[in-house]
PDB file of C-alpha atoms in Angstrom:
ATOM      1  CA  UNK A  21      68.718-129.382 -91.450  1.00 42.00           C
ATOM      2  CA  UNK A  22      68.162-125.715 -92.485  1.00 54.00           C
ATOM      3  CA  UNK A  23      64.248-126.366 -93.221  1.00 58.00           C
ATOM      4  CA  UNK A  24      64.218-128.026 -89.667  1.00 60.00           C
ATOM      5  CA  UNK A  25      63.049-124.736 -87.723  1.00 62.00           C
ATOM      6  CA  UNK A  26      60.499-123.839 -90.197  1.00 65.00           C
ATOM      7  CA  UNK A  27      59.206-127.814 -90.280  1.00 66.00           C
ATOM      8  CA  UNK A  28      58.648-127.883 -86.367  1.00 66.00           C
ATOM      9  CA  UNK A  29      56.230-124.567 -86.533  1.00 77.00           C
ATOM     10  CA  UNK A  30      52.760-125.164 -85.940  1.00 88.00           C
ATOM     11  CA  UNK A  31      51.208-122.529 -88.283  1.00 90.00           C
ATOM     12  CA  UNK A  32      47.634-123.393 -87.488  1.00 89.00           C
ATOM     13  CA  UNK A  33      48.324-122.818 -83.706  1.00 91.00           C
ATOM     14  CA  UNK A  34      50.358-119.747 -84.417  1.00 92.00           C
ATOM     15  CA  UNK A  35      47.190-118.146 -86.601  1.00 91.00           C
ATOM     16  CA  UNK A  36      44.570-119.470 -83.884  1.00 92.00           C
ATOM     17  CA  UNK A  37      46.718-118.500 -80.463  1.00 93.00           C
ATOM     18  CA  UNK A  38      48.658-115.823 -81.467  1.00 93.00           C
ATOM     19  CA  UNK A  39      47.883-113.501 -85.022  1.00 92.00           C
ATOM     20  CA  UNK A  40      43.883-113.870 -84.738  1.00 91.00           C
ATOM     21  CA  UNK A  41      43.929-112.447 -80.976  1.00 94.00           C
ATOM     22  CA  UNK A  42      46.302-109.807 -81.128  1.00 91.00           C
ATOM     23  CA  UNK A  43      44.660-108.965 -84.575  1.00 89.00           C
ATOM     24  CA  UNK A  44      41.665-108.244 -82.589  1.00 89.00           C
ATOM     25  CA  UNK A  45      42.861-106.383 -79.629  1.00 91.00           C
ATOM     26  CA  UNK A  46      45.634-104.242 -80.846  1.00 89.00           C
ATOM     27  CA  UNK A  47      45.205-104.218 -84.915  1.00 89.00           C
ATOM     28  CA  UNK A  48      48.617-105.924 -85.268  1.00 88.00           C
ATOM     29  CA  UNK A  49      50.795-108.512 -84.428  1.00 91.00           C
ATOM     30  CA  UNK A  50      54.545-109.650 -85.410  1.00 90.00           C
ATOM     31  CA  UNK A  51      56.720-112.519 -85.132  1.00 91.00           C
ATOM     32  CA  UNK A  52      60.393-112.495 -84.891  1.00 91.00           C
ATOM     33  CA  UNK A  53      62.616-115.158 -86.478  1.00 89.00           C
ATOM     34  CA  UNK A  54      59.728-116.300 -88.443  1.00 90.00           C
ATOM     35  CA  UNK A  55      62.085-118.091 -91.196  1.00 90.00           C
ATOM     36  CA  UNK A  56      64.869-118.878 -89.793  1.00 89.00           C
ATOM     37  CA  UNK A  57      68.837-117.548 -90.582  1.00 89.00           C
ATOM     38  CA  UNK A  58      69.186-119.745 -93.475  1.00 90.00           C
ATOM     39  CA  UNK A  59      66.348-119.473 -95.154  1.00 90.00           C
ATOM     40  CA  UNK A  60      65.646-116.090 -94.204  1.00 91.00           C
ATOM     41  CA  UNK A  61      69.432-115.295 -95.864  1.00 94.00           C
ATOM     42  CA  UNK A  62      67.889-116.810 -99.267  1.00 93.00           C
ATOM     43  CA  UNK A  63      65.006-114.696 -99.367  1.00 92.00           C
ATOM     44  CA  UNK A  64      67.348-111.639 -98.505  1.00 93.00           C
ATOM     45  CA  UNK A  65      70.040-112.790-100.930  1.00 94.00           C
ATOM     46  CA  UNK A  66      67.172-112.897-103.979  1.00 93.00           C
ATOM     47  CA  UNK A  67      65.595-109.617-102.692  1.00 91.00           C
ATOM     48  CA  UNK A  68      69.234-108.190-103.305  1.00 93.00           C
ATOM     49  CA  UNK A  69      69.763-109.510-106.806  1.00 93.00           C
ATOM     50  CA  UNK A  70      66.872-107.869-107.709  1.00 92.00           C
ATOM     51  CA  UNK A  71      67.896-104.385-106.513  1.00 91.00           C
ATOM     52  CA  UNK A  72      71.236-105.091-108.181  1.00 94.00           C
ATOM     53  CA  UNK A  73      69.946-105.975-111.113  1.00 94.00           C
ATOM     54  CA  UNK A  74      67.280-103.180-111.412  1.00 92.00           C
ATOM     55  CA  UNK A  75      64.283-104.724-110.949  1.00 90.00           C
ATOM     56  CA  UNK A  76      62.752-102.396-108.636  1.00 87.00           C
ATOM     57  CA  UNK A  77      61.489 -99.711-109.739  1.00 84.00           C
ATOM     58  CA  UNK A  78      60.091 -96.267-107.552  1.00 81.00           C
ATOM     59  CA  UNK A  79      56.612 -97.011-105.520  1.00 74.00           C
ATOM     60  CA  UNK A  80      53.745 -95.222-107.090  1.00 69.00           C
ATOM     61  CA  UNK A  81      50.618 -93.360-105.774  1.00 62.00           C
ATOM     62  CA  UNK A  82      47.127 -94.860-106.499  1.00 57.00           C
ATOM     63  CA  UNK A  83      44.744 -92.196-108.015  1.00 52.00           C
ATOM     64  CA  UNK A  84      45.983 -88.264-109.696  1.00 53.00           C
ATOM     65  CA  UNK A  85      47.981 -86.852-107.806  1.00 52.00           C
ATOM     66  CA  UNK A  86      48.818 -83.175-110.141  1.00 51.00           C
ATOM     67  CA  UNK A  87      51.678 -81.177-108.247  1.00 48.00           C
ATOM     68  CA  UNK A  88      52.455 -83.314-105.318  1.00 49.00           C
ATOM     69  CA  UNK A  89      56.026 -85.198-105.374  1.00 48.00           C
ATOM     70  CA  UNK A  90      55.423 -88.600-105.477  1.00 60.00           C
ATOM     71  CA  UNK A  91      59.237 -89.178-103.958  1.00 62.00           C
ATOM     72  CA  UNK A  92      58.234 -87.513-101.130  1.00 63.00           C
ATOM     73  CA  UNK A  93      55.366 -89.519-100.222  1.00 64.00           C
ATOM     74  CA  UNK A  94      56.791 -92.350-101.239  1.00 69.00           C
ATOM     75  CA  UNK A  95      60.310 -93.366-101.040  1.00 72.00           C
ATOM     76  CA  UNK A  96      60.507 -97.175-101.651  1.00 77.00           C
ATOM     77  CA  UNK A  97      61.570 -99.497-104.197  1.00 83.00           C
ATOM     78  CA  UNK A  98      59.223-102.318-105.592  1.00 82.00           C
ATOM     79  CA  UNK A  99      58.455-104.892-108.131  1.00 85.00           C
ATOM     80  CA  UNK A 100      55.956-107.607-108.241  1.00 81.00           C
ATOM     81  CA  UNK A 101      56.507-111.051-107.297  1.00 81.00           C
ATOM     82  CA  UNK A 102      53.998-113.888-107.464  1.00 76.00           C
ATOM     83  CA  UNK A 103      56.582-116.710-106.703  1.00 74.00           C
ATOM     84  CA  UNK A 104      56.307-118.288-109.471  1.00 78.00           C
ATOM     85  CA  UNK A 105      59.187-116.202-111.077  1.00 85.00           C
ATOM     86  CA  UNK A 106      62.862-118.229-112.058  1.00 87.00           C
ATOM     87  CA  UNK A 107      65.046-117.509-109.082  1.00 89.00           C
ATOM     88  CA  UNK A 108      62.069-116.756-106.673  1.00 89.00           C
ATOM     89  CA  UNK A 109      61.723-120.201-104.787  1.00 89.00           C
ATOM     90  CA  UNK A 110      62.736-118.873-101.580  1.00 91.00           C
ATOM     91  CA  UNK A 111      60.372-116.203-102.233  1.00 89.00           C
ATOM     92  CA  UNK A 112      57.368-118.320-103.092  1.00 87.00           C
ATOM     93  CA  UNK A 113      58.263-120.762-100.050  1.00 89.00           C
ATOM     94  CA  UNK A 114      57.793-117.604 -97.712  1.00 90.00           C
ATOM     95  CA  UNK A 115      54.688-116.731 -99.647  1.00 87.00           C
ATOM     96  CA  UNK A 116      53.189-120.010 -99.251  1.00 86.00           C
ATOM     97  CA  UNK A 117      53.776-120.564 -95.379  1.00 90.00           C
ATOM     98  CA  UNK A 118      52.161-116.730 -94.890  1.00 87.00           C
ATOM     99  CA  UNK A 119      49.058-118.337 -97.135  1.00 86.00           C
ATOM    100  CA  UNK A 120      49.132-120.773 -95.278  1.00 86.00           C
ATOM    101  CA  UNK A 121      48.678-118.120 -91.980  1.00 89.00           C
ATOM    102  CA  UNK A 122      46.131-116.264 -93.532  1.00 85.00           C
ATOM    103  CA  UNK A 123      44.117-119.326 -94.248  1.00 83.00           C
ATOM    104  CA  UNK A 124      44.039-120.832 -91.029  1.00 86.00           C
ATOM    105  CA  UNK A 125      43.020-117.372 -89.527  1.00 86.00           C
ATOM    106  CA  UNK A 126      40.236-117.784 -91.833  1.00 78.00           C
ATOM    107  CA  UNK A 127      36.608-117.123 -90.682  1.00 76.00           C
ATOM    108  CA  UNK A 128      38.368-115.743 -87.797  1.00 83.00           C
ATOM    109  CA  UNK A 129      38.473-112.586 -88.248  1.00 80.00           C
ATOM    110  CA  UNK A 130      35.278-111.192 -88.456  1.00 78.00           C
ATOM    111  CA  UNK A 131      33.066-110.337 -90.975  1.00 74.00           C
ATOM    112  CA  UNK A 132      36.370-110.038 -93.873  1.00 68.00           C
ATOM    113  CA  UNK A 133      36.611-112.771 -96.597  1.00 60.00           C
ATOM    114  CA  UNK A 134      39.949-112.794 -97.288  1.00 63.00           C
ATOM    115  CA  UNK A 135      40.781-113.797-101.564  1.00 55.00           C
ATOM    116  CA  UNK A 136      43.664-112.172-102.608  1.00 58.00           C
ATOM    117  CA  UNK A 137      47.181-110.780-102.060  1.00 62.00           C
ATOM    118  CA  UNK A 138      49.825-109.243-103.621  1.00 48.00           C
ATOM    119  CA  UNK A 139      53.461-108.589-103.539  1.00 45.00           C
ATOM    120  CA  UNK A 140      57.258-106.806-102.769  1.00 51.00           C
ATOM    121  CA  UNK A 141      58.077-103.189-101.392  1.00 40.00           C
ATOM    122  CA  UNK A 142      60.332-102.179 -98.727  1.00 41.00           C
ATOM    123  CA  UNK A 143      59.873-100.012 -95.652  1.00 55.00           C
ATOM    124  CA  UNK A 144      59.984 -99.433 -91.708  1.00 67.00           C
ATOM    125  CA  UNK A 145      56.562 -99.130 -90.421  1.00 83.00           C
ATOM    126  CA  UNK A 146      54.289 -96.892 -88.195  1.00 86.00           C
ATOM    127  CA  UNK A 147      50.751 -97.558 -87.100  1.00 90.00           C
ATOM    128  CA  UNK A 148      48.718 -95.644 -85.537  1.00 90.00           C
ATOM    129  CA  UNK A 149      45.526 -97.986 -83.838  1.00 89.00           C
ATOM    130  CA  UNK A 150      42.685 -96.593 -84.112  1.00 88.00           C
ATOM    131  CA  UNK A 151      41.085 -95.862 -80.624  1.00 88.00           C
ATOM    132  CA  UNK A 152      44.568 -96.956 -78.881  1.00 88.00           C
ATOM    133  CA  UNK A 153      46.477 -94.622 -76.911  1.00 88.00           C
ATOM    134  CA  UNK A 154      49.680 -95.403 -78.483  1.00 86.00           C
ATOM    135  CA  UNK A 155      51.916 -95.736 -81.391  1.00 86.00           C
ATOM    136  CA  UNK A 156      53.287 -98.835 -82.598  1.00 88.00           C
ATOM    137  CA  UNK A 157      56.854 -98.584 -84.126  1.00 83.00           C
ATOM    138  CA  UNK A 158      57.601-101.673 -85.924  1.00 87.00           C
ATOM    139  CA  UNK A 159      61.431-102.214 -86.450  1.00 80.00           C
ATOM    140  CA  UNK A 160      62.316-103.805 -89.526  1.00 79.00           C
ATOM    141  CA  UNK A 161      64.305-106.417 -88.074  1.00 79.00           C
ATOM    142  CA  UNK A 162      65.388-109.545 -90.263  1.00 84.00           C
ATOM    143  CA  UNK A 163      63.093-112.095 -90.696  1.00 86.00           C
ATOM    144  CA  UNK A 164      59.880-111.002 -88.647  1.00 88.00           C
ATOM    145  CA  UNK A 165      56.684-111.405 -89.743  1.00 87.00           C
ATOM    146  CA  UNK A 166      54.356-108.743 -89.710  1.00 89.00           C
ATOM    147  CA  UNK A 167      50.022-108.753 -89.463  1.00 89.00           C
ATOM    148  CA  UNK A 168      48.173-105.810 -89.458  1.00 89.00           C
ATOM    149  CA  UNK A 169      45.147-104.124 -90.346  1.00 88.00           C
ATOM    150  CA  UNK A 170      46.037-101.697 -93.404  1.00 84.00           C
ATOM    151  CA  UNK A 171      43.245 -99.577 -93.450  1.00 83.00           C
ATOM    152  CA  UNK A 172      40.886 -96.984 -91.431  1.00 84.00           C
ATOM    153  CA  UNK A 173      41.569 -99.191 -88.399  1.00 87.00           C
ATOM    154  CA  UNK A 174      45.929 -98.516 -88.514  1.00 87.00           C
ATOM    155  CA  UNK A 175      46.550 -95.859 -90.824  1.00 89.00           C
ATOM    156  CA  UNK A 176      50.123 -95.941 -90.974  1.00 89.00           C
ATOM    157  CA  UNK A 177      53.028 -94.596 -92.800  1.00 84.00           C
ATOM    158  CA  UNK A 178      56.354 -95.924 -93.677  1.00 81.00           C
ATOM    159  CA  UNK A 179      59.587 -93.942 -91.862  1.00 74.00           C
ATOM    160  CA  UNK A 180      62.643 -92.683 -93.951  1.00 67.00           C
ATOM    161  CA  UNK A 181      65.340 -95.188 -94.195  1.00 68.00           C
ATOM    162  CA  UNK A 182      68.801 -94.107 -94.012  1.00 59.00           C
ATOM    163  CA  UNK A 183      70.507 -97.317 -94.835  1.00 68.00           C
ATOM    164  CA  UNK A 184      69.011 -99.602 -97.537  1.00 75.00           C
ATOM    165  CA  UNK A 185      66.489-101.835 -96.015  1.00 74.00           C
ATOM    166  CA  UNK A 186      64.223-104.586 -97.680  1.00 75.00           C
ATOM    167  CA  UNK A 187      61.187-105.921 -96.541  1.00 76.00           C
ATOM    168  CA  UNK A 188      58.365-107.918 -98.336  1.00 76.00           C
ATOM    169  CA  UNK A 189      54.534-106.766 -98.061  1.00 81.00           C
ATOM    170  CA  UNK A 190      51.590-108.894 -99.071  1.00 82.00           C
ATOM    171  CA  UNK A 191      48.352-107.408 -98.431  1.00 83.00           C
ATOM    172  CA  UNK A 192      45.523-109.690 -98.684  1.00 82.00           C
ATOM    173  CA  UNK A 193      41.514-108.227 -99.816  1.00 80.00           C
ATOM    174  CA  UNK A 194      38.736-108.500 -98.764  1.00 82.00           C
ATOM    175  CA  UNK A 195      36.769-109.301-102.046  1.00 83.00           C
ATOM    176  CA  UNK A 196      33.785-107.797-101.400  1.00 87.00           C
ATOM    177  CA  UNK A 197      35.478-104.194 -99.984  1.00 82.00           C
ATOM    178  CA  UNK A 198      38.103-105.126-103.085  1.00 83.00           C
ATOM    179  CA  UNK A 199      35.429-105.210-105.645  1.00 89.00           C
ATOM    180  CA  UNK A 200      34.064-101.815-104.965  1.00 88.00           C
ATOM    181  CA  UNK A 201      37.803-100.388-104.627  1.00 83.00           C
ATOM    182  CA  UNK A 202      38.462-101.295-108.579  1.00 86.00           C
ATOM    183  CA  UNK A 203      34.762-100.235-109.307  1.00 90.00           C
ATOM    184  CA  UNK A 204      36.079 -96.551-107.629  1.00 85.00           C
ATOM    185  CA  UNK A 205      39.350 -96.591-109.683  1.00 79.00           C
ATOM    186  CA  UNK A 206      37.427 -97.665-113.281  1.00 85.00           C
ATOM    187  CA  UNK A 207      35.447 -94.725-112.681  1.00 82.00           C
ATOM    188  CA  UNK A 208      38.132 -92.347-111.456  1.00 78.00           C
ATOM    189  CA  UNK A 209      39.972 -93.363-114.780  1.00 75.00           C
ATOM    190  CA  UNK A 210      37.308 -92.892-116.921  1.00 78.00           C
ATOM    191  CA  UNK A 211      36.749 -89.125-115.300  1.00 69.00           C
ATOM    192  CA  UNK A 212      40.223 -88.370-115.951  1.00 66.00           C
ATOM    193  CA  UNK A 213      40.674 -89.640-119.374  1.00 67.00           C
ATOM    194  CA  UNK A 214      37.240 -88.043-120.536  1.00 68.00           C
ATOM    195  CA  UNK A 215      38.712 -84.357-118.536  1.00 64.00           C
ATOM    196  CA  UNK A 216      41.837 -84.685-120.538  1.00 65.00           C
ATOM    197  CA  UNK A 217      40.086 -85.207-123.849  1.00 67.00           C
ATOM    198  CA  UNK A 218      37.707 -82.234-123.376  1.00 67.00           C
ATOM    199  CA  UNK A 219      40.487 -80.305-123.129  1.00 59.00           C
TER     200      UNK A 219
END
């Protein structure tokens, strides 16, 4: 039964033993063979189809950025998936079960009330801990699951690829932290569309 692996995985117990603890102590955590071949193959296989067919389009910065490349900051490939798109089922299932995750981690994680997430990009990952000694290199293997902090606690930076990779990001808000973050952006808009009028 191909949805046999997936059915025997205690997601609660993997959020409360495993993802909330090492979010805590190191800033990260990962697991391997999260999905499973086959259903790991049909997320891969849609992820394709929509790099065939176009629907990725070049990563963009957040904010101006006048005079700086944006390929060179940003090499990857992404579109937006919800999982509710035609053709995205084995998309939304992974979406779901990481859900899922995040839910059960809940409360768990300190002070953060987690509301939202978002979507596709690929990329091989770097993070830097904040206060750790070391350097985590995160190797985009198939099907592994990735936590991590993304913000002043792991800055981090995606590696050049030199063979076409894929890899699916969903970053999930605090709302309150969110909030103020498109409160910043309104205004940074509005200063930049009232500059380029007065001019």
């Amino acid at each position: 039964m191909p949805l046999g692996h997936i059915m025997r995985l205690d997601l609660e117990k993997i959020a409360l033993e495993y993802i909330v603890p090492c979010l805590h102590e190191v800033g990260f955590c990962y697991l391997d063979n999260f999905l499973g071949e086959v259903v790991g193959d049909c997320v891969l296989e849609r992820v394709k189809q929509l790099h065939c067919t176009g629907a990725l389009r070049d990563g963009q910065l957040a904010g101006p950025r006048a005079g700086v490349s944006k390929r060179h900051l940003r090499g990857d490939q992404i579109t937006w998936i919800g999982g509710n798109e035609e053709g995205c089922e084995a998309i939304s299932f992974l979406l779901s079960l990481i859900d899922r995750l995040v839910l059960y981690c809940g409360s768990r994680l300190g002070k953060y009330y987690v509301k939202e997430r978002s979507k596709l990009h690929g990329g091989i990952l770097r993070i830097f801990p904040e206060g750790k000694s070391f350097i985590a290199d995160v190797e985009p293997i198939f099907d592994r699951l990735l936590f991590f902090w993304s913000d002043r606690r792991n800055p981090h930076e995606v590696q050049p690829s030199y063979a076409t990779r894929y890899a699916m990001t969903v970053w999930y808000f605090d709302a309150e932290e969110r909030a103020e973050a498109k409160k910043k952006f309104r205004n940074l808009t509005r200063k930049t569309e009232s500059a380029l009028t007065e001019d």
